Amino acid sequence: MSQQQNNQLVKEIKIFALTQDPIYIGTGGYTIGRVDNTIVRDPITNVPKIPGSSLAGTWRYYVALELQSHFKDEFRVNLKSRIKKNIDELLNSPKDWMKFEGNKFAKIKCAGQDDLPNKTLDESKSEESGHCGYCIVCKGFGFSKKDLSWQGQIYFIDLNILFFPVFTMKGTKWITTASKLKEIGLNSISSPADENKIKTNNGNEGHLNLGWLYLEIEGTHSIRNENLACFNFGNFQLNPEDIVIVPESLFSHIVNSNLEVRTSVSIDPITGAAKEGALFTSEAIPRGTILYGCIRIFDKLAIKGIDCKIAPLPSINHLEQALNDSKHFYETLGIGGMTTRGFGRLKIILLGINSTEKRENEGNTKSSTNHTGGDKSE
Amino acid sequence: MAKFEALLKINPQKVENLSEYITYCKYYFKPKSKSKVESYENIEKLKQDFPIVHRNILSDSKYKKNDTLKDFPLNWLKYEIIGNSKIKTFENDSNLKNSKQISGIYGNTNDLQAYINNLPKYSFAIWFKFKLKTPYFSKDDDEFYIIQNPILKEANFKVPMVRGSSWKGALAHAFRELLGEKEKIESFLRIFGAGSESIKALESYLFDKSKDLKKTQEHLLEFILFELGLKVDKVLIEKIKKIKNKEEVLNILGSKLSQKLSENKKHLPLEFQTHKGRAIFYPTYFDRLTFEIINPHDRRKRAGTNPIHYEVVPKGTEGIFQSIYIPFDGILKDNNELKNEVNKDLNNLCEAFEILTEIGIGAKTKLGWGRFKIEDKKVCVNSDLEIPERWTKCQD
C-alpha cells in the first residue's frame, strides 16, 4: 500500500458532512426496544453512522443526474443520435470531467441497479436501460456486464459522528471525544481524567447537563477557531465555545439518548384524524450533527494497457471533480429515507489531500492512527 | 446514578434566553420529598431561586408527595417568566440562528437563486415570508415539561418550529381541494409522490406481478376515495366492481383520473407508479412564545372546569417558508412536455398555498389557530417558466 501511495496511485479525500435535517437510514428490521424503526449503527460502539454503501449509491445517482442535465436537449433523450458526434458537441457548457469520451454513452440508468447485466459491453452501448459500462459513472462506481466486470475506482467509507449536538442549559453544545479529534488531526487534546467529567472551552462553569446527564466540568480543552476552519458549512460555523469533550465511555450513551425519536401517525384524509393502528416511532441522527469519513480514488490507468477493453479510463482529477460538482444534490435530494418531508438533507465538504502529504503528516505526529490506517487498506 | 440527577438551580430572574427558559420548564425544582427540600442549600435560597415554592413545605404535614401540575402556578409562569409583555421574543437567540443556518433556510432569495441555478433545468424554489394571524400550536413529544402541552420544538436546539413533514402534509391536504380536473390529479402525484399500498397494488396488477383482481378493485376505490378524496357515486362503484381485465382498469383510470391515459395511451403513466415526489419541504422556525388557555365549560353549570394550558407561537409572529422542486424524474422527458408539466405544478402549488392560508397549519385549526398571511411571495426559477399571478421572480 505504501508503495502505491508513494506512486500517487491513490488519492484520499477527507469528507465532512453537516446534517441539515434529521437523517434516517433504516436497518429494515426490528430490534427490541422502544422504537419501531431503528437506524444503522456501528456494531461495536453502538453509535449511529451513515454507511459507505448509502453514500456510494446516492452519489452515483447524483453524478449521473448532473451529467445528464448538461446534455443538449436533442441528445438528452435520444441516445442513438449521439453516436456519430464528438463529446464536446453533445453538451451545454460542459465542465472538464463531462468531456470524458466515454460519457457519449452515459444515461440516467447508469445509476441505480443494472437492469441488463446479461448484455455484453458492446450491446449496452445503444440500450435505453441498464449500465452503459463506458461513462464516468460506470467507470468510477463500477459495473458488471456479461463479458466484463469492473470494480469502481472510488472507494467510500462510512461516515462517523464527529460532533454531536446536545441541548444543555447553556444552549446547544456539540460533544466529541479526544480520540475522534485525534483522527482529524487535532492531536494535543486529551480525554478528561475522570470518566464522569467533561471539558469545555471556559472550564469554569461548574456543572453542565447533557440531556439528562449532569456532569462536572474538569477544565478547558484547547480547541481554537483556526482548528475549526475546515468546518465552515456556508453560513454555519462551529465555535470552540460550543464544543464539549466527553469521556470515551460516555459518548455512545449521550448520543443514543439524544437521538431524534419521533412518534408519527398516519392521518386519514377523509376524517382528518389519526388512523387506527398506524402509530409508529422512528429514530434519526439529529439535525446539526457533523460527520467525517473519507473517499479514496484509485488511479487505474496502468490497467488500461493490460486490458484494452476497459480503456478509456477517467483520471483521479476528473472523478474528484465529478464528485465535487454533484455534491450539492445532497442539500436537496438528500440521503436515506423520507427525504421529501424534512429528512435526509446533508451539506458536504470535500478536503482533497495528496496521499504523500498525508503520509508525512502521519509520520510527524506518531499519533494513534493505526486503526485508521487499517481502514484505508482495502 | 444519583450523582447524575439533574437538579438544576435556576433563578427565574436570570431566565434570559430560550435555552434557560426551556431548561426551567423541563427541569424545574420539584419538591418531591422533604429530604430533597432539606438538602437544598438553605430554605431562604430555595424560596429565592424558586418563588413558586410558596408554601412552607417543611411544616406542612399535609404536603403531597406527588405534587401535580395542577399545583403549579401557571399564571406566575406566564407573567413572571415569559414576562410582562406576555410574549417571549428571542430573535437574537443563538440556537435560533444556528438551527436556521444549519437547515439551509435562506434569509434572502439571492443565495437561493444561486443554488437553484445549479439544479437541473426547470427546477424552482418557492420562498415566502408569512405572518401568523392566529396562534400556532403543534404538540411536542416531550413528556417532561412544566405544562401539559408544550409546543413542538427542534429536537436538539429546542426552537419552536413547523416541520417539513407538517408543511408537506398540510399542503397536500389543501391541494386536494383542487382535484376537480384530471390534470391536477397528475400534478398532485408528481409533486407529492406516490407509494401507498393502493398504488402498489394497482401497479403490480397492471405490470403482471399479481393476478389478484379483487384486491385491485378494492385498492382502486380506496385510492380514489381516501387518497385523492374524490367523490364516488354508485355508477363508478358498479363499474369498478365489474372490472375483468387490465384494459378496463386503465379505462377507469383514464376516464376518471388521468389526462395522459385518456389521450389514448396504453400504459400506466409514471404518475401512477410508485415514485418520490418532486418537491422538498424545509422547516420553519419561530422567534416568539407565549401561553394560551382553553377552559372547557361544564354544560350544566356554565362554568369553567379545568383550564388547559398551551404553549403557542403568538399571532403576529413571522416565519419563512421554503420549498424546492426538482423534476429529477423528468430527465428523459421531452423539453416541451416537461416544461408544460412544471408550469402546471408551479401554478397549482401557488394556488394550494392560497387555500392553506385559510385552512391553517398545526393543531386546533378548528378553533381558528394556525392561519397565516403570505407577505413576500417569491419564485426562483432557472429557466423560462411562467410565474403565477401575484408572485414575483427572485431576480426582480
Short mmCIF file of C-alpha atoms in Angstrom, two decimals, chain A residues 18-22 61-62 65-66 68-69 73 76-77 95 107-109 128 164-172 174 195-196 209-215 233 235-237 242 250 258-263 268-270 286-289 328-334 339-343 345 347, chain B residues 1 3-10 17-20 22-23 26-27 95 98-99 101-106 111 115 118-121 141 144 154-158 161 163-165 168 173 176 192 225-227 229 276-283 285 324 326 328-335 338:
data_model
loop_
_atom_site.label_atom_id
_atom_site.label_comp_id
_atom_site.label_asym_id
_atom_site.label_seq_id
_atom_site.Cartn_x
_atom_site.Cartn_y
_atom_site.Cartn_z
CA LEU A 18 -23.33 18.53 8.35
CA THR A 19 -26.82 17.11 8.71
CA GLN A 20 -29.31 19.81 7.71
CA ASP A 21 -32.25 17.60 8.59
CA PRO A 22 -32.56 14.51 10.73
CA TYR A 61 -27.12 8.85 -8.94
CA TYR A 62 -26.20 12.49 -8.37
CA LEU A 65 -28.08 13.38 -12.80
CA GLU A 66 -25.58 16.23 -13.04
CA GLN A 68 -27.48 14.20 -17.85
CA SER A 69 -28.72 17.68 -17.09
CA ASP A 73 -31.97 18.78 -25.32
CA ARG A 76 -30.52 14.00 -23.78
CA VAL A 77 -33.42 11.74 -24.65
CA LYS A 95 -17.06 21.01 -17.23
CA LYS A 107 -27.63 7.63 -19.49
CA ILE A 108 -29.54 8.19 -16.29
CA LYS A 109 -29.88 4.42 -15.92
CA GLU A 128 -32.02 2.52 -23.34
CA PHE A 164 -22.98 15.62 18.06
CA PRO A 165 -25.40 18.37 19.21
CA VAL A 166 -26.94 18.06 22.66
CA PHE A 167 -29.28 20.54 24.30
CA THR A 168 -27.96 21.95 27.59
CA MET A 169 -28.93 24.76 29.92
CA LYS A 170 -26.24 26.86 28.23
CA GLY A 171 -27.66 26.34 24.77
CA THR A 172 -26.84 23.57 22.34
CA TRP A 174 -21.54 19.74 20.32
CA GLU A 195 -14.74 9.20 33.45
CA ASN A 196 -17.61 11.28 34.86
CA ASN A 209 -26.30 18.98 31.82
CA LEU A 210 -26.01 16.92 28.64
CA GLY A 211 -29.60 15.90 28.24
CA TRP A 212 -30.39 14.08 31.46
CA LEU A 213 -26.78 13.62 32.49
CA TYR A 214 -25.45 16.24 34.89
CA LEU A 215 -21.69 16.26 34.70
CA PHE A 233 -20.56 24.97 6.22
CA ASN A 235 -23.38 30.26 6.94
CA PHE A 236 -22.85 27.92 9.81
CA GLN A 237 -19.52 27.86 11.60
CA ASP A 242 -19.84 25.20 21.60
CA LEU A 250 -20.00 8.20 27.80
CA ASN A 258 -30.27 12.32 22.39
CA LEU A 259 -31.20 10.90 19.02
CA GLU A 260 -34.29 12.38 17.47
CA VAL A 261 -37.08 9.97 18.38
CA ARG A 262 -40.33 10.74 16.70
CA THR A 263 -43.76 9.33 17.13
CA ASP A 268 -56.88 9.70 7.31
CA PRO A 269 -57.66 12.30 4.62
CA ILE A 270 -61.40 11.82 4.94
CA PRO A 286 -30.48 14.75 14.59
CA ARG A 287 -30.03 17.98 12.69
CA GLY A 288 -26.69 19.71 13.21
CA THR A 289 -24.56 16.58 13.61
CA HIS A 328 -24.86 19.91 -3.92
CA PHE A 329 -27.69 17.47 -4.59
CA TYR A 330 -27.29 16.22 -1.02
CA GLU A 331 -28.64 19.60 0.11
CA THR A 332 -32.00 18.90 -1.50
CA LEU A 333 -32.49 15.31 -2.62
CA GLY A 334 -30.61 14.06 0.41
CA THR A 339 -36.30 12.93 2.07
CA THR A 340 -39.25 14.92 0.72
CA ARG A 341 -40.67 15.64 4.15
CA GLY A 342 -37.89 17.18 6.08
CA PHE A 343 -35.43 14.33 6.38
CA ARG A 345 -30.51 16.69 3.71
CA LYS A 347 -24.14 19.54 3.44
CA MET B 1 -26.64 7.08 39.13
CA LYS B 3 -24.94 11.84 41.16
CA PHE B 4 -26.09 12.38 37.59
CA GLU B 5 -29.54 13.56 38.53
CA ALA B 6 -30.24 16.93 37.05
CA LEU B 7 -31.43 19.10 39.89
CA LEU B 8 -30.96 22.45 38.32
CA LYS B 9 -30.76 25.58 40.31
CA ILE B 10 -32.12 28.35 38.20
CA ASN B 17 -32.73 33.32 26.71
CA LEU B 18 -34.61 30.47 25.14
CA SER B 19 -32.32 27.74 26.47
CA GLU B 20 -32.70 28.91 30.04
CA ILE B 22 -36.72 25.69 28.31
CA THR B 23 -34.36 24.28 30.89
CA LYS B 26 -38.08 21.00 31.67
CA TYR B 27 -36.07 20.56 34.83
CA ASN B 95 -29.97 28.48 18.97
CA ASN B 98 -27.90 28.07 14.40
CA SER B 99 -30.91 25.99 13.56
CA GLN B 101 -28.36 28.25 9.30
CA ILE B 102 -27.96 24.51 9.66
CA SER B 103 -31.29 23.84 7.99
CA GLY B 104 -30.22 25.91 5.00
CA ILE B 105 -33.06 28.40 5.21
CA TYR B 106 -32.14 31.41 3.18
CA ASP B 111 -28.38 32.84 -2.35
CA TYR B 115 -28.43 27.35 -5.59
CA ASN B 118 -27.03 24.63 -10.18
CA LEU B 119 -30.02 22.30 -10.36
CA PRO B 120 -31.41 20.54 -13.43
CA LYS B 121 -33.44 22.63 -15.83
CA ASP B 141 -43.38 14.70 22.03
CA PHE B 144 -41.16 16.08 30.80
CA GLU B 154 -36.49 21.13 17.20
CA ALA B 155 -35.07 18.03 18.91
CA ASN B 156 -31.63 19.30 19.93
CA PHE B 157 -31.97 23.07 19.53
CA LYS B 158 -35.35 23.50 21.23
CA MET B 161 -40.85 25.09 14.57
CA ARG B 163 -41.59 20.53 10.48
CA GLY B 164 -41.08 19.94 6.79
CA SER B 165 -43.38 16.96 7.09
CA LYS B 168 -45.97 18.73 3.18
CA HIS B 173 -54.42 18.42 2.22
CA ARG B 176 -56.90 18.01 -2.53
CA PHE B 192 -46.07 14.85 -3.52
CA LEU B 225 -61.85 7.81 -2.17
CA PHE B 226 -59.26 8.08 0.57
CA GLU B 227 -56.06 9.24 -1.04
CA GLY B 229 -60.62 12.45 -1.55
CA LYS B 276 -40.69 10.01 -4.91
CA GLY B 277 -42.25 13.45 -5.01
CA ARG B 278 -40.50 16.31 -6.77
CA ALA B 279 -41.00 18.88 -4.02
CA ILE B 280 -38.76 19.08 -0.95
CA PHE B 281 -40.03 20.91 2.11
CA TYR B 282 -37.91 22.85 4.60
CA PRO B 283 -38.81 23.52 8.23
CA TYR B 285 -38.55 28.35 12.87
CA ILE B 324 -37.54 23.36 -3.68
CA ILE B 326 -36.63 19.32 -8.71
CA PHE B 328 -35.34 14.72 -11.31
CA ASP B 329 -37.55 12.12 -12.96
CA GLY B 330 -38.09 14.34 -15.98
CA ILE B 331 -34.54 13.97 -17.26
CA LEU B 332 -35.67 11.66 -20.06
CA LYS B 333 -38.70 13.70 -20.99
CA ASP B 334 -39.09 15.89 -23.99
CA ASN B 335 -38.37 19.53 -23.15
CA LEU B 338 -41.52 18.71 -19.09
#
